[in-house]
Amino acid sequence: MRPWWCKVDPLAVPLRPPRQRGKRRPPNGPTVLAAPCAGEAQQSKEIPRLCFLTFDPGTLQTRSPRFDGFFHSLQNLGYMHGRNINISYLSADNNGDRFPTLIDECLSLKPDVIAVTTTPAAHLLKKATRTIPIVMVALGDPLGTGLVDSLSRPSENITGMSLMVPQLAVKRLELLKELVPGISRVLVLSFLADPIAPIQVKAMEGAARSLGVALQVQDIRTADDIPAAFAVASRARAQGVLITEESMCIVHRARVTELAARHKLPAVYPFLLPVTDANGLMAYTVKAPELHRNAAAYVDRILKGTKVIDLPVQQPTKFELVINLKTAKALGITIPPSLLQRADQVIE
């Protein structure tokens, strides 16, 4: 029996406890884990530490659902925060200027491994440490942005998952042209301070020439820049919208979707939520949860002794095309049968 003086640690909980719905939790459900005490104290010092560094707001318990694949996979691999792993969830809260401070905090904790969700933070981490293993949780183009010098055999302390963003950016432009064959002017919203943004824009500019499309690139630094970008595009008579794949654009996706609908502009998104959970028209993206699960597996292998050099950077193999017919109807657009046949999901 646990002594009365050994109090429960409220932080030692499952990574994301199920929501309470007014019913008593079944006896075999997840329970609060008790903190070690007395003779267990020495063992707690040996628990590995993971720092999770992200642009997205939230905490370990209130994190963005887009990271669920990573954390659920850790649980499935047997890791429980406060019991056999300590997880420090370090959020920039939508402000990239906070990354240097967060990285200092992370390194002061002497983590065994760091997981990072955005390219700017990964570059700062690479400069800050050459020894602590870093796992990319699905970053844009680690080879093109210089994070790694080889996908098959990373030579430094960073590996993980790649999203192949330049190629996918071109594919979205092609899909928009297939959707609206007569389109000639396209608004591109991009957070150009992120190293993965310029390479996406460059790739689209090359494809746009052959497709007969002029791109109107607008740099988005804050949420306030988004309405102004749409106003400029409206005056320039833009006929469609594309969004490059940076954390800034993901975080502010609701505002982009709202303004695209208000301006009656068809848009192709690099993430699913604007289409599945809102009134976005079309999304084409990798199946990110699979990559996130694989990133968690890399954390597990590193903690068990595998060297980074033996963990190749993985690229996506599965992609999703989702179309919202309700939005198409509201925009007065008829989706070509060729697109409907290729869609993985059609929302009616």
C-alpha positions as MATLAB code, in Angstrom:
seq = 'MRPWWCKVDPLAVPLRPPRQRGKRRPPNGPTVLAAPCAGEAQQSKEIPRLCFLTFDPGTLQTRSPRFDGFFHSLQNLGYMHGRNINISYLSADNNGDRFPTLIDECLSLKPDVIAVTTTPAAHLLKKATRTIPIVMVALGDPLGTGLVDSLSRPSENITGMSLMVPQLAVKRLELLKELVPGISRVLVLSFLADPIAPIQVKAMEGAARSLGVALQVQDIRTADDIPAAFAVASRARAQGVLITEESMCIVHRARVTELAARHKLPAVYPFLLPVTDANGLMAYTVKAPELHRNAAAYVDRILKGTKVIDLPVQQPTKFELVINLKTAKALGITIPPSLLQRADQVIE';
ca = [
       0.000    0.000    0.000;
       1.337    3.489   -0.901;
       2.212    5.531    2.218;
      -0.101    8.417    3.079;
       2.693   10.946    2.650;
       3.258    9.990   -0.992;
       1.006   12.524   -2.725;
      -0.353   12.245   -6.267;
       1.486   14.302   -8.860;
      -1.152   16.055  -11.029;
       1.310   16.286  -13.918;
       1.939   12.566  -14.042;
      -0.975   11.837  -16.355;
      -1.529   10.166  -19.710;
      -0.428   12.313  -22.647;
      -4.009   13.240  -23.533;
      -6.612   11.957  -21.080;
     -10.052   11.271  -22.599;
     -12.622   14.002  -22.149;
     -14.921   13.680  -19.157;
     -18.569   13.446  -20.137;
     -20.189   13.317  -16.741;
     -19.739    9.581  -16.232;
     -17.438    7.724  -13.890;
     -14.390    6.339  -15.697;
     -14.496    2.550  -16.073;
     -12.187    0.669  -13.659;
      -9.908   -0.426  -16.492;
      -9.640    3.030  -18.107;
      -6.633    5.382  -17.961;
      -5.914    6.538  -14.426;
      -3.808    9.247  -12.844;
      -0.332    7.937  -12.261;
       1.128    8.356   -8.813;
       4.455   10.105   -8.491;
       7.396    8.023   -7.253;
       8.393    8.451   -3.647;
      10.858    7.115   -1.097;
      12.793    4.266   -2.744;
      11.496    5.174   -6.203;
      13.102    8.632   -6.164;
      16.468    7.483   -7.457;
      14.850    5.733  -10.433;
      13.055    8.965  -11.436;
      16.414   10.614  -12.123;
      17.039    8.103  -14.887;
      13.797    8.847  -16.755;
      14.629   10.173  -20.258;
      13.494   13.657  -21.216;
      11.908   14.666  -24.514;
      11.589   18.337  -25.481;
       8.767   18.976  -27.966;
       9.305   22.350  -29.667;
       6.486   23.846  -31.733;
       5.121   27.065  -33.204;
       1.535   26.059  -32.410;
      -0.104   27.299  -29.193;
      -1.065   24.960  -26.374;
       0.352   22.698  -23.706;
       0.918   18.970  -23.474;
      -2.739   18.534  -22.505;
      -4.216   21.260  -24.773;
      -2.000   20.804  -27.835;
      -3.125   21.065  -31.450;
      -4.933   17.889  -32.580;
      -2.636   17.709  -35.597;
       0.052   16.281  -33.300;
      -2.146   13.507  -31.907;
      -0.523   10.907  -34.144;
       2.868   11.622  -32.565;
       1.724   11.535  -28.946;
      -0.676    8.618  -29.323;
       2.117    6.657  -30.959;
       4.393    7.400  -28.000;
       1.701    6.016  -25.725;
       1.324    2.919  -27.866;
       5.075    2.423  -27.612;
       4.726    2.363  -23.834;
       5.756    5.906  -22.899;
       3.795    7.702  -20.178;
       4.642   11.246  -19.168;
       5.803   11.382  -15.557;
       6.246    7.635  -15.320;
       8.897    6.486  -17.780;
       9.471    9.700  -19.778;
       9.394   13.413  -18.991;
       7.996   15.562  -21.800;
       8.653   19.294  -21.898;
       6.152   20.854  -24.314;
       7.658   24.171  -25.442;
       5.270   26.341  -27.463;
       6.175   29.574  -29.234;
       2.460   30.451  -29.065;
       2.341   31.657  -32.696;
       5.403   33.871  -32.204;
       8.583   32.669  -33.917;
      10.609   35.327  -32.098;
      10.274   33.188  -28.963;
      12.247   30.273  -30.412;
      15.718   31.392  -29.176;
      14.429   31.646  -25.594;
      12.609   28.321  -25.847;
      15.705   26.623  -27.222;
      17.794   27.953  -24.333;
      15.173   26.563  -21.956;
      15.173   23.253  -23.787;
      18.956   22.847  -23.663;
      19.037   23.768  -19.978;
      16.831   20.729  -19.334;
      19.498   18.456  -20.880;
      17.031   16.443  -22.985;
      17.869   13.034  -24.394;
      16.063   13.889  -27.637;
      14.274   16.907  -29.138;
      11.228   16.765  -31.429;
      10.594   19.861  -33.562;
       7.586   20.735  -35.728;
       8.746   23.752  -37.730;
      11.737   24.512  -39.958;
      12.868   27.863  -38.437;
      13.125   26.268  -34.993;
      14.971   23.280  -36.462;
      17.619   25.569  -37.988;
      18.136   27.342  -34.660;
      18.395   23.993  -32.884;
      20.977   22.787  -35.384;
      23.132   25.816  -34.574;
      22.600   25.432  -30.834;
      23.587   21.780  -30.460;
      25.576   19.268  -32.487;
      25.162   16.426  -30.020;
      21.541   16.135  -28.842;
      19.481   14.079  -31.336;
      16.778   16.103  -33.111;
      13.741   14.454  -34.721;
      11.789   16.442  -37.325;
       8.060   15.894  -36.933;
       7.238   16.230  -40.651;
       9.095   19.365  -41.816;
       8.846   20.878  -45.265;
      12.048   20.171  -47.188;
      15.017   19.386  -44.910;
      17.355   18.746  -47.837;
      16.358   21.847  -49.804;
      16.613   24.102  -46.756;
      19.974   22.702  -45.660;
      18.894   20.975  -42.477;
      20.418   17.716  -43.704;
      22.983   16.969  -46.393;
      21.596   13.520  -47.171;
      18.169   11.921  -46.845;
      19.490    8.379  -46.757;
      22.245    8.915  -44.184;
      22.096   12.134  -42.150;
      25.635   12.996  -41.079;
      24.835   15.212  -38.093;
      22.361   15.021  -35.220;
      19.088   15.642  -37.072;
      16.707   13.284  -38.866;
      12.970   12.650  -39.103;
      10.159   13.212  -41.606;
       9.954   15.341  -44.767;
       6.782   16.724  -46.378;
       8.194   17.289  -49.903;
       6.561   20.739  -49.958;
       7.931   22.150  -53.256;
       6.536   19.249  -55.273;
       3.198   19.390  -53.469;
       2.919   23.156  -53.964;
       3.208   22.633  -57.720;
       0.615   19.859  -57.576;
      -1.875   22.177  -55.863;
      -1.381   24.793  -58.573;
      -2.038   22.136  -61.199;
      -5.180   21.017  -59.361;
      -6.457   24.602  -59.195;
      -5.881   24.981  -62.935;
      -7.706   21.691  -63.572;
     -10.565   22.872  -61.356;
     -10.860   26.261  -63.100;
      -9.279   25.827  -66.573;
      -9.578   29.509  -67.458;
      -7.839   30.783  -64.346;
      -4.963   33.196  -65.040;
      -4.322   35.117  -61.780;
      -3.758   33.349  -58.450;
      -3.178   34.809  -54.988;
      -0.428   32.976  -53.081;
      -0.309   33.474  -49.300;
       3.131   32.666  -47.919;
       5.162   33.209  -44.753;
       8.392   34.034  -46.570;
      10.481   34.242  -43.388;
      10.228   30.450  -43.134;
      12.975   28.784  -45.219;
      10.480   26.380  -46.782;
       8.318   29.197  -48.184;
      10.627   30.655  -50.893;
      11.364   27.220  -52.363;
       7.643   26.536  -52.679;
       7.058   29.886  -54.363;
       9.974   29.314  -56.735;
       8.658   25.877  -57.684;
       5.175   27.293  -58.357;
       6.554   30.175  -60.406;
       8.291   27.698  -62.687;
       5.091   25.704  -63.169;
       2.901   28.810  -63.503;
       4.661   29.927  -66.669;
       3.823   26.720  -68.476;
       0.239   26.814  -67.170;
      -0.332   30.411  -68.267;
      -0.925   31.633  -64.704;
       0.375   34.791  -63.022;
       1.058   34.469  -59.280;
       0.333   37.318  -56.869;
       2.569   36.428  -53.891;
       1.680   38.093  -50.577;
       3.967   37.766  -47.549;
       2.032   36.922  -44.374;
       3.877   37.824  -41.151;
       0.891   38.221  -38.800;
      -2.834   37.481  -38.865;
      -3.467   41.155  -39.690;
      -1.675   40.733  -43.015;
      -4.250   38.233  -44.286;
      -7.215   40.610  -44.890;
      -4.858   43.122  -46.514;
      -3.525   40.416  -48.847;
      -7.048   39.526  -49.959;
      -7.829   43.207  -50.518;
      -4.784   43.573  -52.776;
      -5.724   40.389  -54.638;
      -9.280   41.613  -55.106;
      -8.073   44.834  -56.708;
      -5.782   42.787  -58.959;
      -8.725   40.530  -59.864;
      -7.288   37.299  -58.548;
      -9.337   34.257  -59.509;
      -8.089   31.704  -56.983;
      -6.000   31.182  -53.838;
      -3.098   28.944  -52.863;
      -1.439   28.715  -49.448;
       2.122   27.581  -48.897;
       2.772   25.092  -46.138;
       4.245   26.848  -43.108;
       3.167   26.788  -39.471;
       2.059   30.422  -39.698;
      -0.432   29.579  -42.442;
      -1.642   26.456  -40.648;
      -2.318   28.325  -37.410;
      -4.302   31.062  -39.214;
      -6.144   28.704  -41.581;
      -9.610   29.690  -40.279;
      -9.072   33.333  -41.238;
      -7.845   32.357  -44.693;
     -10.829   30.064  -45.280;
     -13.269   32.738  -44.140;
     -11.821   35.376  -46.473;
     -11.610   33.011  -49.437;
     -15.330   32.343  -49.035;
     -16.127   36.043  -48.616;
     -14.241   36.956  -51.786;
     -15.733   33.989  -53.701;
     -12.299   32.612  -54.534;
     -11.647   28.888  -55.043;
      -8.758   27.738  -52.870;
      -6.614   24.625  -52.630;
      -5.188   24.066  -49.145;
      -2.087   22.161  -47.992;
      -3.944   20.768  -44.971;
      -7.305   19.068  -44.431;
      -8.993   20.969  -41.591;
     -10.192   23.966  -43.661;
     -12.074   21.534  -45.909;
     -13.215   18.858  -43.476;
     -14.083   21.161  -40.559;
     -14.970   24.432  -42.292;
     -16.051   25.641  -45.718;
     -12.790   25.258  -47.621;
     -13.081   23.986  -51.170;
     -10.239   21.545  -51.758;
      -7.179   20.152  -49.993;
      -4.273   18.119  -51.273;
      -1.772   16.980  -48.687;
       0.288   14.135  -47.336;
      -1.204   11.847  -44.717;
       0.609   13.642  -41.917;
      -0.576   11.431  -39.023;
       1.399    8.555  -40.531;
       4.560   10.667  -40.621;
       3.935   11.840  -37.061;
       3.636    8.241  -35.882;
       6.890    7.433  -37.646;
       8.554   10.419  -35.935;
       7.494    9.016  -32.564;
       9.012    5.672  -33.569;
      12.301    7.486  -34.293;
      12.216    9.020  -30.797;
      11.745    5.529  -29.388;
      14.635    4.084  -31.399;
      16.971    6.916  -30.384;
      16.102    6.454  -26.720;
      16.917    2.769  -27.145;
      20.352    3.537  -28.580;
      19.993    3.877  -32.355;
      22.264    6.573  -33.835;
      20.829    9.380  -35.958;
      23.099    8.452  -38.867;
      21.309    5.095  -39.056;
      17.843    6.692  -39.314;
      17.217    8.000  -42.850;
      14.951   10.979  -43.419;
      11.595    9.576  -44.517;
       9.476   11.081  -47.294;
       5.706   10.673  -47.604;
       4.221    7.883  -49.708;
       0.511    8.503  -49.090;
      -1.443   11.591  -50.136;
      -5.036   12.791  -49.810;
      -7.326   14.793  -52.076;
     -10.474   16.075  -50.345;
     -13.217   18.099  -52.070;
     -16.118   19.961  -50.471;
     -19.090   19.940  -52.876;
     -21.127   22.283  -50.652;
     -18.476   24.952  -51.031;
     -18.186   24.314  -54.768;
     -21.937   24.889  -55.097;
     -21.722   28.109  -53.077;
     -18.949   29.332  -55.384;
     -20.853   28.301  -58.516;
     -18.126   25.832  -59.503;
     -18.729   22.449  -61.100;
     -16.080   19.956  -60.050;
     -14.699   18.113  -63.099;
     -15.403   14.355  -63.045;
     -11.659   13.712  -63.357;
     -11.103   15.331  -59.955;
     -14.057   13.635  -58.298;
     -12.816   10.237  -59.441;
      -9.404   10.843  -57.867;
     -10.728   12.265  -54.609;
     -10.124   10.272  -51.434;
     -13.042   12.050  -49.750;
     -15.945   14.056  -51.128;
     -17.970   16.143  -48.682;
     -21.550   16.648  -49.820;
];
